[in-house]
PDB file of C-alpha atoms in Angstrom:
ATOM      1  CA  MET A  15     -61.513-143.428 -33.488  1.00 45.00           C
ATOM      2  CA  SER A  16     -59.909-144.875 -30.400  1.00 49.00           C
ATOM      3  CA  SER A  17     -60.169-148.589 -29.773  1.00 66.00           C
ATOM      4  CA  THR A  18     -61.832-147.948 -26.432  1.00 92.00           C
ATOM      5  CA  THR A  19     -65.457-147.118 -25.873  1.00 97.00           C
ATOM      6  CA  GLU A  20     -67.238-146.132 -22.686  1.00 98.00           C
ATOM      7  CA  ARG A  21     -70.791-146.945 -21.689  1.00 98.00           C
ATOM      8  CA  ALA A  22     -73.368-144.522 -20.335  1.00 98.00           C
ATOM      9  CA  VAL A  23     -76.944-145.338 -19.301  1.00 98.00           C
ATOM     10  CA  LEU A  24     -79.323-142.393 -18.933  1.00 98.00           C
ATOM     11  CA  ALA A  25     -83.061-141.971 -18.407  1.00 98.00           C
ATOM     12  CA  GLY A  26     -84.808-138.710 -19.154  1.00 96.00           C
ATOM     13  CA  GLY A  27     -88.339-139.411 -20.282  1.00 92.00           C
ATOM     14  CA  CYS A  28     -89.463-141.067 -23.499  1.00 91.00           C
ATOM     15  CA  PHE A  29     -86.465-142.862 -24.922  1.00 95.00           C
ATOM     16  CA  TRP A  30     -87.296-142.120 -28.580  1.00 93.00           C
ATOM     17  CA  GLY A  31     -86.435-138.427 -28.380  1.00 94.00           C
ATOM     18  CA  MET A  32     -83.326-138.953 -26.296  1.00 96.00           C
ATOM     19  CA  GLN A  33     -81.959-141.525 -28.739  1.00 97.00           C
ATOM     20  CA  ASP A  34     -82.691-139.317 -31.744  1.00 95.00           C
ATOM     21  CA  LEU A  35     -80.764-136.338 -30.349  1.00 96.00           C
ATOM     22  CA  ILE A  36     -77.892-138.146 -28.613  1.00 97.00           C
ATOM     23  CA  ARG A  37     -77.035-140.426 -31.554  1.00 96.00           C
ATOM     24  CA  LYS A  38     -76.154-137.357 -33.661  1.00 95.00           C
ATOM     25  CA  ARG A  39     -73.500-136.098 -31.228  1.00 96.00           C
ATOM     26  CA  PRO A  40     -69.785-136.349 -32.066  1.00 96.00           C
ATOM     27  CA  GLY A  41     -68.146-139.404 -30.560  1.00 97.00           C
ATOM     28  CA  ILE A  42     -71.315-141.487 -30.222  1.00 98.00           C
ATOM     29  CA  VAL A  43     -70.566-145.011 -31.425  1.00 98.00           C
ATOM     30  CA  SER A  44     -73.980-146.613 -30.842  1.00 98.00           C
ATOM     31  CA  THR A  45     -77.241-146.224 -28.936  1.00 98.00           C
ATOM     32  CA  ARG A  46     -80.072-148.526 -27.999  1.00 98.00           C
ATOM     33  CA  VAL A  47     -83.217-147.874 -26.020  1.00 98.00           C
ATOM     34  CA  GLY A  48     -84.548-150.034 -23.224  1.00 97.00           C
ATOM     35  CA  TYR A  49     -85.512-150.251 -19.588  1.00 98.00           C
ATOM     36  CA  SER A  50     -83.287-149.865 -16.527  1.00 97.00           C
ATOM     37  CA  GLY A  51     -83.377-149.048 -12.839  1.00 97.00           C
ATOM     38  CA  GLY A  52     -86.335-151.209 -11.927  1.00 95.00           C
ATOM     39  CA  ASP A  53     -87.600-154.492 -10.612  1.00 95.00           C
ATOM     40  CA  VAL A  54     -88.880-156.613 -13.518  1.00 94.00           C
ATOM     41  CA  PRO A  55     -86.578-159.149 -15.206  1.00 95.00           C
ATOM     42  CA  ASN A  56     -86.814-159.255 -19.010  1.00 95.00           C
ATOM     43  CA  ALA A  57     -88.697-155.959 -19.054  1.00 95.00           C
ATOM     44  CA  THR A  58     -90.863-155.126 -22.062  1.00 94.00           C
ATOM     45  CA  TYR A  59     -92.872-152.091 -23.140  1.00 93.00           C
ATOM     46  CA  LYS A  60     -96.069-153.685 -21.779  1.00 95.00           C
ATOM     47  CA  ASN A  61     -94.409-154.980 -18.601  1.00 94.00           C
ATOM     48  CA  HIS A  62     -91.505-152.900 -17.301  1.00 95.00           C
ATOM     49  CA  GLY A  63     -92.546-152.522 -13.667  1.00 95.00           C
ATOM     50  CA  THR A  64     -90.562-149.731 -11.983  1.00 96.00           C
ATOM     51  CA  HIS A  65     -87.953-149.460 -14.761  1.00 97.00           C
ATOM     52  CA  ALA A  66     -87.350-146.121 -16.438  1.00 97.00           C
ATOM     53  CA  GLU A  67     -87.289-145.738 -20.205  1.00 97.00           C
ATOM     54  CA  ALA A  68     -83.534-145.448 -20.717  1.00 98.00           C
ATOM     55  CA  ILE A  69     -80.871-145.206 -23.370  1.00 98.00           C
ATOM     56  CA  GLU A  70     -77.592-147.085 -23.444  1.00 98.00           C
ATOM     57  CA  ILE A  71     -74.865-145.072 -25.138  1.00 98.00           C
ATOM     58  CA  MET A  72     -71.500-146.349 -26.289  1.00 98.00           C
ATOM     59  CA  PHE A  73     -69.154-143.445 -26.909  1.00 98.00           C
ATOM     60  CA  ASP A  74     -65.559-142.747 -27.824  1.00 98.00           C
ATOM     61  CA  PRO A  75     -63.931-140.852 -24.922  1.00 97.00           C
ATOM     62  CA  GLY A  76     -61.308-139.581 -27.362  1.00 96.00           C
ATOM     63  CA  GLN A  77     -64.044-137.600 -29.136  1.00 97.00           C
ATOM     64  CA  THR A  78     -66.422-136.672 -26.316  1.00 97.00           C
ATOM     65  CA  SER A  79     -66.291-136.765 -22.540  1.00 97.00           C
ATOM     66  CA  TYR A  80     -68.794-138.221 -20.112  1.00 98.00           C
ATOM     67  CA  ARG A  81     -69.201-134.699 -18.712  1.00 98.00           C
ATOM     68  CA  ALA A  82     -70.068-133.321 -22.183  1.00 97.00           C
ATOM     69  CA  LEU A  83     -72.594-136.127 -22.647  1.00 98.00           C
ATOM     70  CA  LEU A  84     -74.236-135.280 -19.299  1.00 98.00           C
ATOM     71  CA  GLU A  85     -74.325-131.572 -20.113  1.00 97.00           C
ATOM     72  CA  PHE A  86     -76.206-132.372 -23.331  1.00 97.00           C
ATOM     73  CA  PHE A  87     -78.503-134.768 -21.428  1.00 98.00           C
ATOM     74  CA  PHE A  88     -79.453-131.923 -19.078  1.00 97.00           C
ATOM     75  CA  GLN A  89     -80.076-129.629 -22.048  1.00 97.00           C
ATOM     76  CA  ILE A  90     -82.550-131.938 -23.836  1.00 97.00           C
ATOM     77  CA  HIS A  91     -84.810-132.908 -20.917  1.00 96.00           C
ATOM     78  CA  ASP A  92     -86.138-131.183 -17.804  1.00 96.00           C
ATOM     79  CA  PRO A  93     -84.288-132.678 -14.818  1.00 97.00           C
ATOM     80  CA  SER A  94     -86.394-130.678 -12.357  1.00 96.00           C
ATOM     81  CA  THR A  95     -89.670-132.575 -12.803  1.00 95.00           C
ATOM     82  CA  VAL A  96     -90.355-135.705 -10.758  1.00 96.00           C
ATOM     83  CA  ASN A  97     -91.545-138.669 -12.855  1.00 96.00           C
ATOM     84  CA  GLN A  98     -92.458-136.425 -15.777  1.00 94.00           C
ATOM     85  CA  GLN A  99     -91.257-135.133 -19.121  1.00 93.00           C
ATOM     86  CA  GLY A 100     -93.701-132.929 -20.976  1.00 87.00           C
ATOM     87  CA  ASN A 101     -97.032-134.738 -21.169  1.00 88.00           C
ATOM     88  CA  ASP A 102     -95.476-138.063 -20.150  1.00 91.00           C
ATOM     89  CA  LEU A 103     -96.242-138.894 -16.508  1.00 94.00           C
ATOM     90  CA  GLY A 104     -95.112-141.796 -14.335  1.00 95.00           C
ATOM     91  CA  MET A 105     -92.014-143.539 -13.008  1.00 95.00           C
ATOM     92  CA  SER A 106     -91.109-144.675 -16.522  1.00 96.00           C
ATOM     93  CA  TYR A 107     -90.338-141.049 -17.385  1.00 96.00           C
ATOM     94  CA  ARG A 108     -88.109-140.145 -14.437  1.00 97.00           C
ATOM     95  CA  SER A 109     -84.699-138.567 -14.817  1.00 98.00           C
ATOM     96  CA  ALA A 110     -81.832-140.860 -13.844  1.00 98.00           C
ATOM     97  CA  ILE A 111     -78.127-141.389 -14.388  1.00 98.00           C
ATOM     98  CA  TYR A 112     -77.028-145.010 -14.003  1.00 98.00           C
ATOM     99  CA  TYR A 113     -73.268-144.849 -13.473  1.00 98.00           C
ATOM    100  CA  VAL A 114     -70.936-147.704 -14.413  1.00 98.00           C
ATOM    101  CA  ASP A 115     -68.118-146.783 -12.007  1.00 98.00           C
ATOM    102  CA  GLU A 116     -67.173-144.364  -9.241  1.00 98.00           C
ATOM    103  CA  ARG A 117     -65.631-141.942 -11.747  1.00 98.00           C
ATOM    104  CA  GLN A 118     -68.947-141.597 -13.592  1.00 98.00           C
ATOM    105  CA  LYS A 119     -70.739-141.174 -10.265  1.00 98.00           C
ATOM    106  CA  ALA A 120     -68.413-138.316  -9.263  1.00 98.00           C
ATOM    107  CA  ILE A 121     -68.810-136.613 -12.656  1.00 98.00           C
ATOM    108  CA  ALA A 122     -72.616-136.984 -12.432  1.00 98.00           C
ATOM    109  CA  GLU A 123     -72.740-135.447  -8.957  1.00 98.00           C
ATOM    110  CA  ASP A 124     -70.398-132.631 -10.026  1.00 98.00           C
ATOM    111  CA  THR A 125     -72.483-131.886 -13.135  1.00 98.00           C
ATOM    112  CA  ILE A 126     -75.720-131.841 -11.112  1.00 98.00           C
ATOM    113  CA  ALA A 127     -74.150-129.428  -8.611  1.00 97.00           C
ATOM    114  CA  ASP A 128     -73.146-127.148 -11.497  1.00 97.00           C
ATOM    115  CA  VAL A 129     -76.631-127.306 -13.044  1.00 97.00           C
ATOM    116  CA  ASP A 130     -78.212-126.411  -9.690  1.00 97.00           C
ATOM    117  CA  ALA A 131     -75.683-123.616  -9.050  1.00 96.00           C
ATOM    118  CA  SER A 132     -76.209-122.098 -12.496  1.00 96.00           C
ATOM    119  CA  GLY A 133     -79.833-121.103 -11.841  1.00 94.00           C
ATOM    120  CA  LEU A 134     -80.547-121.603 -15.550  1.00 95.00           C
ATOM    121  CA  TRP A 135     -82.946-124.539 -15.141  1.00 95.00           C
ATOM    122  CA  PRO A 136     -86.565-124.105 -13.939  1.00 94.00           C
ATOM    123  CA  GLY A 137     -85.927-125.842 -10.592  1.00 95.00           C
ATOM    124  CA  LYS A 138     -83.511-127.993  -8.640  1.00 97.00           C
ATOM    125  CA  VAL A 139     -82.357-131.250 -10.242  1.00 98.00           C
ATOM    126  CA  VAL A 140     -84.297-134.342  -9.108  1.00 98.00           C
ATOM    127  CA  THR A 141     -82.257-136.737 -11.287  1.00 98.00           C
ATOM    128  CA  GLU A 142     -81.523-140.030  -9.535  1.00 97.00           C
ATOM    129  CA  VAL A 143     -77.868-141.102  -9.489  1.00 98.00           C
ATOM    130  CA  GLU A 144     -77.713-144.877  -9.066  1.00 98.00           C
ATOM    131  CA  PRO A 145     -75.335-147.703  -9.986  1.00 98.00           C
ATOM    132  CA  VAL A 146     -76.170-149.268 -13.318  1.00 98.00           C
ATOM    133  CA  GLY A 147     -78.075-152.521 -13.141  1.00 96.00           C
ATOM    134  CA  ASP A 148     -79.682-154.650 -15.780  1.00 96.00           C
ATOM    135  CA  PHE A 149     -80.487-152.956 -19.078  1.00 97.00           C
ATOM    136  CA  TRP A 150     -83.312-154.667 -20.933  1.00 97.00           C
ATOM    137  CA  GLU A 151     -83.272-153.777 -24.632  1.00 97.00           C
ATOM    138  CA  ALA A 152     -86.621-152.501 -25.894  1.00 96.00           C
ATOM    139  CA  GLU A 153     -88.483-154.161 -28.725  1.00 96.00           C
ATOM    140  CA  PRO A 154     -87.286-153.546 -32.317  1.00 95.00           C
ATOM    141  CA  GLU A 155     -90.153-151.131 -33.066  1.00 95.00           C
ATOM    142  CA  HIS A 156     -88.810-148.771 -30.377  1.00 94.00           C
ATOM    143  CA  GLN A 157     -85.209-148.764 -31.665  1.00 95.00           C
ATOM    144  CA  ASP A 158     -84.427-145.856 -34.001  1.00 94.00           C
ATOM    145  CA  TYR A 159     -88.114-144.880 -33.833  1.00 93.00           C
ATOM    146  CA  LEU A 160     -87.773-141.247 -34.909  1.00 92.00           C
ATOM    147  CA  GLU A 161     -85.483-142.233 -37.786  1.00 91.00           C
ATOM    148  CA  ARG A 162     -88.318-144.376 -39.148  1.00 92.00           C
ATOM    149  CA  GLN A 163     -91.116-142.014 -38.020  1.00 91.00           C
ATOM    150  CA  PRO A 164     -89.661-138.500 -38.488  1.00 89.00           C
ATOM    151  CA  ASN A 165     -92.916-136.884 -37.381  1.00 90.00           C
ATOM    152  CA  GLY A 166     -93.337-139.223 -34.401  1.00 90.00           C
ATOM    153  CA  TYR A 167     -93.901-138.060 -30.849  1.00 89.00           C
ATOM    154  CA  THR A 168     -91.065-136.538 -28.854  1.00 89.00           C
ATOM    155  CA  CYS A 169     -90.825-134.139 -25.932  1.00 88.00           C
ATOM    156  CA  HIS A 170     -87.047-133.704 -26.253  1.00 92.00           C
ATOM    157  CA  PHE A 171     -85.305-130.749 -27.834  1.00 92.00           C
ATOM    158  CA  ALA A 172     -82.127-128.770 -27.334  1.00 92.00           C
ATOM    159  CA  ARG A 173     -82.731-125.747 -25.096  1.00 94.00           C
ATOM    160  CA  PRO A 174     -80.124-123.101 -25.971  1.00 92.00           C
ATOM    161  CA  ASP A 175     -80.734-121.252 -22.696  1.00 93.00           C
ATOM    162  CA  TRP A 176     -79.925-124.390 -20.625  1.00 95.00           C
ATOM    163  CA  VAL A 177     -76.178-124.500 -21.283  1.00 94.00           C
ATOM    164  CA  LEU A 178     -73.619-124.480 -18.495  1.00 93.00           C
ATOM    165  CA  PRO A 179     -70.833-121.910 -18.737  1.00 86.00           C
ATOM    166  CA  ARG A 180     -67.720-123.494 -20.236  1.00 74.00           C
ATOM    167  CA  ARG A 181     -64.980-124.704 -17.967  1.00 65.00           C
ATOM    168  CA  SER A 182     -61.946-126.846 -18.567  1.00 57.00           C
ATOM    169  CA  GLU A 183     -62.623-130.512 -19.282  1.00 52.00           C
ATOM    170  CA  THR A 184     -59.821-131.520 -16.929  1.00 49.00           C
ATOM    171  CA  ALA A 185     -61.668-129.985 -13.998  1.00 49.00           C
ATOM    172  CA  ALA A 186     -64.766-132.006 -14.904  1.00 47.00           C
ATOM    173  CA  GLU A 187     -63.073-135.332 -15.482  1.00 49.00           C
TER     174      GLU A 187
END
């Protein structure tokens, strides 16, 4: 493993399902769920204002790329629904990419353009692309939820028909 890790912050609906699927990917060093992209300091489950349920991902760029992480993100949630994932409705469940630098922003915009151009998804991407702000870690009962509750609620799953055609990683990064 390289000594360097990168940070990604993504929101795509209920954070339990996203964490459960993303943590199993090669190159993922750690994940934690929380709230980001909103207006309430010290956000909590009961009081998170306009924050989205989000996941903070630390990953090894020597094992996986930011582009590959985003491609998987778009495969496990529906980026074409506004403020909704499955039965979950509201701003908390919006799709968002919170970039940490201009490179991540460019990769996010490029990936979204490719998703839209592919025609494989049910509609155009409505994912917000915003600079990362505060990330408020969710309460302990929300961390690793589906590891502790294997039959717990999730609306996230890998969709084999929502996979972008392969292209060289160098073009994406």
